[in-house]
mmCIF file of C-alpha atoms in Angstrom:
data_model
loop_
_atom_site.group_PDB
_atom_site.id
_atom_site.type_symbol
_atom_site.label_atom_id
_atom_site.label_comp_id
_atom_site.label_asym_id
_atom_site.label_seq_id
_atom_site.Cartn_x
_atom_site.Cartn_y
_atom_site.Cartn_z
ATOM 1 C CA UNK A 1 90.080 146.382 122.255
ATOM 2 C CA UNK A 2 91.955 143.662 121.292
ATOM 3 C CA UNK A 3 94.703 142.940 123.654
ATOM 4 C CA UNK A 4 97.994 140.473 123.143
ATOM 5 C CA UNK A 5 99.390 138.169 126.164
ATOM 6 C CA UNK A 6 102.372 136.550 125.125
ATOM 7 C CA UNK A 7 105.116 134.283 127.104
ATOM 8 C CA UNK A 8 108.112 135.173 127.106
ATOM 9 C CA UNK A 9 109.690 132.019 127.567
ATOM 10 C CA UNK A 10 107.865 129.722 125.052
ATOM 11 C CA UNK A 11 110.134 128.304 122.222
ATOM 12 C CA UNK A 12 112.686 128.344 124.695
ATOM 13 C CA UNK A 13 112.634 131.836 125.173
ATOM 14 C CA UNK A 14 113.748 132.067 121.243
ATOM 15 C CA UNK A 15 112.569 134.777 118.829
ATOM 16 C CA UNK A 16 110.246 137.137 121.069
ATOM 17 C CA UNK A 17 110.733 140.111 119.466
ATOM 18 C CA UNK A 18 110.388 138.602 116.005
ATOM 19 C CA UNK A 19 107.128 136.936 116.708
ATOM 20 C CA UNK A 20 105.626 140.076 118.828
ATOM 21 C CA UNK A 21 106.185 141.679 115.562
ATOM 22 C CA UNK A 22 104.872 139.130 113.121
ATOM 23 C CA UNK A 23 101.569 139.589 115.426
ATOM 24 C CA UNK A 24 101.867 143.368 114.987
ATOM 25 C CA UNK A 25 101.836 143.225 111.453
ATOM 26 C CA UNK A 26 99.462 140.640 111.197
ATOM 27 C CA UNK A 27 96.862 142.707 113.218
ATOM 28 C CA UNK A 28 98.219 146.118 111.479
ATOM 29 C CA UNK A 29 95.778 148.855 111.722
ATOM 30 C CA UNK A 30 93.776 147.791 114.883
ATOM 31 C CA UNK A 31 95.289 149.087 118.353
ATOM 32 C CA UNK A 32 96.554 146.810 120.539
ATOM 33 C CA UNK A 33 97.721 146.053 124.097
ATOM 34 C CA UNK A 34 100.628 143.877 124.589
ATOM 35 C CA UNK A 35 101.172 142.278 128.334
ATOM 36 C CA UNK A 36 103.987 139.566 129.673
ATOM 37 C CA UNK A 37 101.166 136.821 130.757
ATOM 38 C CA UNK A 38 104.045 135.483 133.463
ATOM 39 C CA UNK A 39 103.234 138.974 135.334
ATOM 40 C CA UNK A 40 99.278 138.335 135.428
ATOM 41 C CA UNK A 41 99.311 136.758 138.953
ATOM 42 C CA UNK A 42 94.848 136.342 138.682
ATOM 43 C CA UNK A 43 94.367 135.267 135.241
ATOM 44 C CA UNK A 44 90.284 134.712 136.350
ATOM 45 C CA UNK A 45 90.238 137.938 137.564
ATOM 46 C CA UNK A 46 91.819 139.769 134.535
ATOM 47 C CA UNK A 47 89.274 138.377 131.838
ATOM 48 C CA UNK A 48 86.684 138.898 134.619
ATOM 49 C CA UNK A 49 87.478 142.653 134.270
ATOM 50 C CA UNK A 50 87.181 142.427 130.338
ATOM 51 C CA UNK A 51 84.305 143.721 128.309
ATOM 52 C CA UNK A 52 82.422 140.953 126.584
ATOM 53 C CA UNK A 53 83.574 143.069 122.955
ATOM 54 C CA UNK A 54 87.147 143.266 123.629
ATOM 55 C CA UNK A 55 89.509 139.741 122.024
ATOM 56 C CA UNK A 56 92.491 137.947 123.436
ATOM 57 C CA UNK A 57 95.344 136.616 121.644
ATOM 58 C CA UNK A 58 97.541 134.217 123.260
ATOM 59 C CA UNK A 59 101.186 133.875 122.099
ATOM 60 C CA UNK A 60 102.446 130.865 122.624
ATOM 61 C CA UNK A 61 102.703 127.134 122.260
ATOM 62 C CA UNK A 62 101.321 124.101 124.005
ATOM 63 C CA UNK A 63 102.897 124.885 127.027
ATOM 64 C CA UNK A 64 101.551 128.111 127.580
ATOM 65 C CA UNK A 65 98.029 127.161 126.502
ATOM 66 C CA UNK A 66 97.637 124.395 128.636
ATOM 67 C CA UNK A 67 98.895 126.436 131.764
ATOM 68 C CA UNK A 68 96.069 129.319 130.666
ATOM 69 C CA UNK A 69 93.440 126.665 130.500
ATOM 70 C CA UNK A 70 94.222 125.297 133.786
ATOM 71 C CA UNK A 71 93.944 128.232 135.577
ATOM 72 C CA UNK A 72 90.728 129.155 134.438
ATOM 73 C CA UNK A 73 89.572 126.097 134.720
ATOM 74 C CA UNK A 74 85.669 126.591 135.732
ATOM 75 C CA UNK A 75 85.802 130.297 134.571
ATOM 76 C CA UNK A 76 82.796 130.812 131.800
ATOM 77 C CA UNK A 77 85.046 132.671 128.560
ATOM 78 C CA UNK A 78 83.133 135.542 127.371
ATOM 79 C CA UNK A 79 85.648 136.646 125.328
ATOM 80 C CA UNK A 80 87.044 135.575 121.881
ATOM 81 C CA UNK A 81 90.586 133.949 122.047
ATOM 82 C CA UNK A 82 92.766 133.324 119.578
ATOM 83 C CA UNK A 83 96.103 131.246 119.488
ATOM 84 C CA UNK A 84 99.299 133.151 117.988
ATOM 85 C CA UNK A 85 102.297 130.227 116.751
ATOM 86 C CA UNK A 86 105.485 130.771 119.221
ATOM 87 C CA UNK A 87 105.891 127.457 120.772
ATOM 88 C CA UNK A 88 108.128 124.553 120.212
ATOM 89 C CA UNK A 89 105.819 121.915 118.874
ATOM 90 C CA UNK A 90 102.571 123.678 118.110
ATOM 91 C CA UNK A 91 100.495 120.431 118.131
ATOM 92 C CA UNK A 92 97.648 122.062 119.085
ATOM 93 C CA UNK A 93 97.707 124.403 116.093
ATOM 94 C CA UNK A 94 98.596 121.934 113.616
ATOM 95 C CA UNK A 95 95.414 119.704 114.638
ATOM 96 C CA UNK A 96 92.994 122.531 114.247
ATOM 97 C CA UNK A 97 94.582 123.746 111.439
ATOM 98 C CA UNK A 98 94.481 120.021 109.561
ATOM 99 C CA UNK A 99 98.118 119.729 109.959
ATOM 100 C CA UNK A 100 99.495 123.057 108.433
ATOM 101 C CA UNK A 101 102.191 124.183 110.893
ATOM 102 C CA UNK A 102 103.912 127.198 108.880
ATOM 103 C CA UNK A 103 101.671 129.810 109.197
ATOM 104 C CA UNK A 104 101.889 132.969 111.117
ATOM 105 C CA UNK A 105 98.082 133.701 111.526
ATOM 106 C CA UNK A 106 95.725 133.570 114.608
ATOM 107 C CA UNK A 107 92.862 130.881 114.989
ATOM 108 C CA UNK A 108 90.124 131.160 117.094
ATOM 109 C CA UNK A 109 90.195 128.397 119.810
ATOM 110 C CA UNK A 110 87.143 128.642 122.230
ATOM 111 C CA UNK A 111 85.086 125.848 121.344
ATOM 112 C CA UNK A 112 88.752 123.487 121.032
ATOM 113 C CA UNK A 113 89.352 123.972 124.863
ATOM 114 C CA UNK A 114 85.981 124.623 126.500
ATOM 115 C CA UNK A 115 85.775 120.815 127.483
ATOM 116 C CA UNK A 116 88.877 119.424 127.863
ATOM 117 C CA UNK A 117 90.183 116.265 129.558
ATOM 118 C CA UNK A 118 91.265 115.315 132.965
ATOM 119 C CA UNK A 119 94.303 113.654 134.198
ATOM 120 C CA UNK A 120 94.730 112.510 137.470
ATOM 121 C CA UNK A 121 98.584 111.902 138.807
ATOM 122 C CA UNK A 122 99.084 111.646 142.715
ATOM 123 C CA UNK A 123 95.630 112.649 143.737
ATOM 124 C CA UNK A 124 95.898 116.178 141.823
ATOM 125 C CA UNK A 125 93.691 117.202 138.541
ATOM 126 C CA UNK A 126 95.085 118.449 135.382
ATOM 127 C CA UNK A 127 93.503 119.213 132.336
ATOM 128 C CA UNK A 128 95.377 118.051 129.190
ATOM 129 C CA UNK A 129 95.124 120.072 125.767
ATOM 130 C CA UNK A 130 97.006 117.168 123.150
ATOM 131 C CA UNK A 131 98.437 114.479 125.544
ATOM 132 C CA UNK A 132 99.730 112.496 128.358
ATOM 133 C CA UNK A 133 103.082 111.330 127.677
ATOM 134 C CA UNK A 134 104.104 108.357 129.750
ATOM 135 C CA UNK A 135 107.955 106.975 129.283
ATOM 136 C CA UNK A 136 110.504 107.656 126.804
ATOM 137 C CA UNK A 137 108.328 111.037 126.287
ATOM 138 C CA UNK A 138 107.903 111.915 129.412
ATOM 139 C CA UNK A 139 111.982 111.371 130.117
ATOM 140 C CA UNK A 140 112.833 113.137 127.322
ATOM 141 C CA UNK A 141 111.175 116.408 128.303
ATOM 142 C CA UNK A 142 112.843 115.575 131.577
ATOM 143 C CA UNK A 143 115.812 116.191 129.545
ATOM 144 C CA UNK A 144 115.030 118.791 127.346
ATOM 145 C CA UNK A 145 113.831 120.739 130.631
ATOM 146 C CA UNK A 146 117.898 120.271 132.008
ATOM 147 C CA UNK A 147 118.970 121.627 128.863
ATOM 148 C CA UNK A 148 117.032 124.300 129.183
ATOM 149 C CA UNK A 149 118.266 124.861 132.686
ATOM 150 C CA UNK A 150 122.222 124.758 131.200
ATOM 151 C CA UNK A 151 120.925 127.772 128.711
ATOM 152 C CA UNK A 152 120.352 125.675 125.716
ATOM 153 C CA UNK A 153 117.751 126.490 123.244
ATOM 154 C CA UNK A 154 118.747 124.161 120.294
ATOM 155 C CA UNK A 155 116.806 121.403 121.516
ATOM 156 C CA UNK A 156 115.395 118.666 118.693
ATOM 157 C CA UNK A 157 113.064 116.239 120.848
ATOM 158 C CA UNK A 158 112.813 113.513 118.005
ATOM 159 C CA UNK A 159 116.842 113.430 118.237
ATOM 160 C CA UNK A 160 116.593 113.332 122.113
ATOM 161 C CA UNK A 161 113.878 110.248 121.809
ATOM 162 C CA UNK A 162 116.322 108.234 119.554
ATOM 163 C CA UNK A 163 119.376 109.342 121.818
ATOM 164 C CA UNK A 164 117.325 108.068 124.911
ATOM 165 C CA UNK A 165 116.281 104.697 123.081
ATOM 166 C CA UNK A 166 119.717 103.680 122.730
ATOM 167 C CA UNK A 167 121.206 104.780 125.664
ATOM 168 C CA UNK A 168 119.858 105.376 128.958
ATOM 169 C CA UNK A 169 116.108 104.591 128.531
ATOM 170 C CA UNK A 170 114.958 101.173 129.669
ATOM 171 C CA UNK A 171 111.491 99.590 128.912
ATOM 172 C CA UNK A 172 109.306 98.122 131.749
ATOM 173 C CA UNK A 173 105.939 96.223 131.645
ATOM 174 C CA UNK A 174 102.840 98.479 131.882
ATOM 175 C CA UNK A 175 98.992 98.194 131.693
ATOM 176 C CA UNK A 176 96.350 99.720 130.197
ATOM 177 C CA UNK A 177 92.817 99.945 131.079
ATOM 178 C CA UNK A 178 90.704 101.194 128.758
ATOM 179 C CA UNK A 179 87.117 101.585 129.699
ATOM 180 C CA UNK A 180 85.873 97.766 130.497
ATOM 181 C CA UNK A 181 89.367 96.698 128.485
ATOM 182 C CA UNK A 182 92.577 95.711 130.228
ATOM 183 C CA UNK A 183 95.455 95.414 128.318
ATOM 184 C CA UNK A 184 99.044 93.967 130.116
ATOM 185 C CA UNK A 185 102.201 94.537 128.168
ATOM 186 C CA UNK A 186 105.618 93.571 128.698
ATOM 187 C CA UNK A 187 108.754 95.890 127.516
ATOM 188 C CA UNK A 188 106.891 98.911 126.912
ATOM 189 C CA UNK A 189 108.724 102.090 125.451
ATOM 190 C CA UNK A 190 105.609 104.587 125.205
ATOM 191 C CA UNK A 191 102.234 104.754 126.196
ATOM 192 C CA UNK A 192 100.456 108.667 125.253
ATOM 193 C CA UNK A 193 97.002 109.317 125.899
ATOM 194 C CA UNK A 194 95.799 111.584 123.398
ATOM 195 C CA UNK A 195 93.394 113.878 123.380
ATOM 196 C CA UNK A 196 94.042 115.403 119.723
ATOM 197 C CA UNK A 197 95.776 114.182 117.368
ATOM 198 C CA UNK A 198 99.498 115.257 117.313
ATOM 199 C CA UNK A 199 102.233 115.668 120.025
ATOM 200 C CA UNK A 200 106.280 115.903 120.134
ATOM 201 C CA UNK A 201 106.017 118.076 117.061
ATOM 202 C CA UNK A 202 104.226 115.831 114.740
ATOM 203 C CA UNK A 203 104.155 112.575 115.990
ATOM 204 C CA UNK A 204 100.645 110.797 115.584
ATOM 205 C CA UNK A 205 100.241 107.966 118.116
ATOM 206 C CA UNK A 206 96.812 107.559 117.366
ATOM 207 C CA UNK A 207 95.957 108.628 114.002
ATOM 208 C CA UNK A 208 92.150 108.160 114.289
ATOM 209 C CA UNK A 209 92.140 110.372 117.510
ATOM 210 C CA UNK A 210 89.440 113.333 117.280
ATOM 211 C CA UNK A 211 89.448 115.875 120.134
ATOM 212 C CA UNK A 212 85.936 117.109 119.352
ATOM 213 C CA UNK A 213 84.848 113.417 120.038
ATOM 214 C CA UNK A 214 84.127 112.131 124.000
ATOM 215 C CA UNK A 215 86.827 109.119 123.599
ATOM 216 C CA UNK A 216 91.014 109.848 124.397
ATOM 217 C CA UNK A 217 93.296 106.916 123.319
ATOM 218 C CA UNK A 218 96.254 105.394 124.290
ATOM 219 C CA UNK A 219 98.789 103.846 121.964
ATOM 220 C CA UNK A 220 101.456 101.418 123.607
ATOM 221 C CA UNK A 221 104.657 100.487 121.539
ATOM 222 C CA UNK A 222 105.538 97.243 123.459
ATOM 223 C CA UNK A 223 106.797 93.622 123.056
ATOM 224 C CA UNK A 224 109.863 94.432 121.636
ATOM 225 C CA UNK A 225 114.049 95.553 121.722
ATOM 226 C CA UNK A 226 115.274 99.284 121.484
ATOM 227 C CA UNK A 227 116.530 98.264 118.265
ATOM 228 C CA UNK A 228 113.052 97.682 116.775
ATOM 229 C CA UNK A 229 111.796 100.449 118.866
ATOM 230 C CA UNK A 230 114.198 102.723 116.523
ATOM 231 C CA UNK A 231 113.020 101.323 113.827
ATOM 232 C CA UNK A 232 109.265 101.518 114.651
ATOM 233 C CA UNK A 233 109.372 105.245 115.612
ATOM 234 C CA UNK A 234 110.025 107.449 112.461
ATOM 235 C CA UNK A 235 106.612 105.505 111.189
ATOM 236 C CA UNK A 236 104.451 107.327 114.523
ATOM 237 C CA UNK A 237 104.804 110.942 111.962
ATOM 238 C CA UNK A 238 102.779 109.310 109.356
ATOM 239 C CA UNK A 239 100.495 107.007 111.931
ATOM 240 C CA UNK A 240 101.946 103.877 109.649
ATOM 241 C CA UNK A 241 103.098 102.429 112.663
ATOM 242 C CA UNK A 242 99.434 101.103 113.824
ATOM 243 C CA UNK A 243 100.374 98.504 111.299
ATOM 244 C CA UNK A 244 102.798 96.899 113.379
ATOM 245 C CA UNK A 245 100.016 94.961 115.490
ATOM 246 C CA UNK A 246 102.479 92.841 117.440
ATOM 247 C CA UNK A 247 104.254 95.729 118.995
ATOM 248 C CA UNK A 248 101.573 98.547 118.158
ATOM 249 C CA UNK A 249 98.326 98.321 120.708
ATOM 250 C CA UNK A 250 95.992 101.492 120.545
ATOM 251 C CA UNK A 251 93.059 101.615 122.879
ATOM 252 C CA UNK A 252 89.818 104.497 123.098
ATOM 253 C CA UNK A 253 87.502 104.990 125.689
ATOM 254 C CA UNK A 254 86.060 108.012 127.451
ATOM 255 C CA UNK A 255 88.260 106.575 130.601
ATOM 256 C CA UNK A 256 92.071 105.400 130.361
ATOM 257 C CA UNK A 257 94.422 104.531 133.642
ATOM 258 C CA UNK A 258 98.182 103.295 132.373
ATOM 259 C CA UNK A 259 100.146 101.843 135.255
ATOM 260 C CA UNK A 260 103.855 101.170 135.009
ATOM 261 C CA UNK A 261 105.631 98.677 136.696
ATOM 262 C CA UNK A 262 108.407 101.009 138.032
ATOM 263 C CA UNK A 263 108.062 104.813 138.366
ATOM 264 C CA UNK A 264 108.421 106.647 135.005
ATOM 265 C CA UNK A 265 108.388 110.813 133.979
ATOM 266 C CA UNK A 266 105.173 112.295 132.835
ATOM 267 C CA UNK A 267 104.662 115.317 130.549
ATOM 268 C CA UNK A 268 101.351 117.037 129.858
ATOM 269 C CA UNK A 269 101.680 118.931 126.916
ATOM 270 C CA UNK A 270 105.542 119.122 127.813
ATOM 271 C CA UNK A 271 105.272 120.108 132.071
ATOM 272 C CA UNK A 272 106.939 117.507 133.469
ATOM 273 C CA UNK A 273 106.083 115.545 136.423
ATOM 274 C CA UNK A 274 108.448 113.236 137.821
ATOM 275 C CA UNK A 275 109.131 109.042 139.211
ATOM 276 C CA UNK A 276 105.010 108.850 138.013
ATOM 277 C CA UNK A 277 103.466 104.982 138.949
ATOM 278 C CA UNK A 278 100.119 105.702 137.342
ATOM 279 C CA UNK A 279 97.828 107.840 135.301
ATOM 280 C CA UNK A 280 94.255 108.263 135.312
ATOM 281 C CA UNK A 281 92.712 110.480 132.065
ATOM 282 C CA UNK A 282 89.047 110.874 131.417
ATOM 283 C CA UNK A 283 86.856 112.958 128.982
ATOM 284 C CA UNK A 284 83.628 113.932 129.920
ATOM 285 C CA UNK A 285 80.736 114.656 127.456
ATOM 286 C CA UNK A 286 80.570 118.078 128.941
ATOM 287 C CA UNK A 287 82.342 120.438 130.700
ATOM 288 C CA UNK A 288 80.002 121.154 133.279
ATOM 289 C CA UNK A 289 79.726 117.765 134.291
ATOM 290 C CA UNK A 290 83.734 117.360 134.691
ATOM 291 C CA UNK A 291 83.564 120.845 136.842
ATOM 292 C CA UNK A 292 80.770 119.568 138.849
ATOM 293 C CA UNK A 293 82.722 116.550 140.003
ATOM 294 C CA UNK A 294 86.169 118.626 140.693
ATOM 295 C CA UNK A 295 83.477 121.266 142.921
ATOM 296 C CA UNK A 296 82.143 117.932 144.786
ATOM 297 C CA UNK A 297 85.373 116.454 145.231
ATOM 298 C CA UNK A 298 87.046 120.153 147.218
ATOM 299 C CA UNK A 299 84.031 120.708 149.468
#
């Protein structure tokens, strides 16, 4: 059986009909089950109850992914699960799909999120699917999340980040630790750990990023005025900003903390969390031993 869970409110609620039937036609022939995943209150307990022949295909973006993954965080998949296109950015996609972001078609995903990072923010555990976002990013999902509180669904995040770097957004020293590495920068704008290699719908922070490998980075755009900020930022879609070393710093390790001097937004893959002081991401080289260490830390 191969049975469809799709949200409802990813891409801003936009298009759900239209994309429920892109999937139908795309899977035309084979029977299917369609089910609101908002309504499935034990996720764990409904792919429990699967049979190990029957597939999955979530519709969705990064968003929705990223909430699935949490919750069954620990839980062994037995299932195949695929990844339908309905979100906003579709970062993930376009990283597994070497940066083609137009096609309606289904990819399988299990070995992408079996072992994926950690972030920890006020003493609670999340696991991240693209990135951290920490400043402008995070406070323009902050935004973008209002908007979509007023009933807005026209909502262009690269016009909100330029919007935000001229207005209202102020910079503020930050540092970054990167495994035995300590970085301290002054007037930072942006400082993303990355686990792949896209996020805010093709931006590419840290164009050497790989998330099959054990490392996440972190790029910092600091030293320098909003002005130059603007002018740096169109460059992060083609990674040519890396070549702007004085206000450009990317670091890799398996273990990143970013501290801010004053409390800034957070987004993981676009859930905000807000007035954050510091981060704390790590990717372990398996995810038994990251599960292990969440089990010892709730007994």
């Amino acid at each position: 059986m191969l049975y469809i869970l799709y949200n409802p409110k990813a891409n801003c609620g936009k298009d759900t009909d239209s994309v429920l039937e892109n999937v139908k036609e795309y899977y035309s022939g084979r029977e299917l089950t369609l089910l609101d995943i908002t309504e499935i209150d034990d996720i764990k307990a409904y792919f429990g109850a699967l049979k190990d022949t029957d597939e999955v295909v979530l519709v969705g973006g990064d968003g929705t992914l990223n909430v699935l993954c949490n919750k069954l965080r620990g839980f062994e998949l037995k299932n195949n699960l695929y990844l339908f296109k309905a979100g906003t950015g579709n970062d993930f996609l376009r990283d597994i799909d070497n940066g083609q972001d137009d096609n309606a078609k289904a990819i399988l995903i299990n070995e992408y999120i079996e072992n994926l990072p950690v972030v920890t923010i006020n003493n609670k555990e999340y696991l991240f699917i693209n990135n951290v976002g920490y400043g402008i990013d995070g406070q323009v999902c902050t935004v973008a999340d209002e908007m979509k509180a007023q009933g807005k669904t026209d909502i262009n995040y690269t016009t909100l980040s330029i919007k935000l770097l001229l207005t209202k957004y102020k910079s503020c020293g930050a540092t970054v630790t990167a495994g035995n590495k300590r970085r301290k920068f002054k007037k930072v704008w942006l400082a993303p750990v990355m686990n792949g290699l896209y996020y805010g719908g093709g931006l590419m922070p840290c164009p050497q990023q790989d998330r099959n490998s054990t490392e996440i980075s972190c790029c910092a755009m600091h030293n320098c005025c909003s002005l130059k900020a603007l002018m740096i930022f169109p460059s992060i879609f083609k990674g040519k900003h890396i070549n702007k070393k004085k206000n450009i710093t990317v670091m890799s390790a398996d273990e990143i903390t970013v501290e801010f001097d004053s409390p800034r937004d957070v987004q993981i893959d676009g859930e905000v969390i807000r007035d954050v002081t510091v981060i704390k991401a790590k990717k372990y080289k398996t995810a038994t031993q990251r599960d292990e260490k969440l089990k010892k830390a709730t007994v």
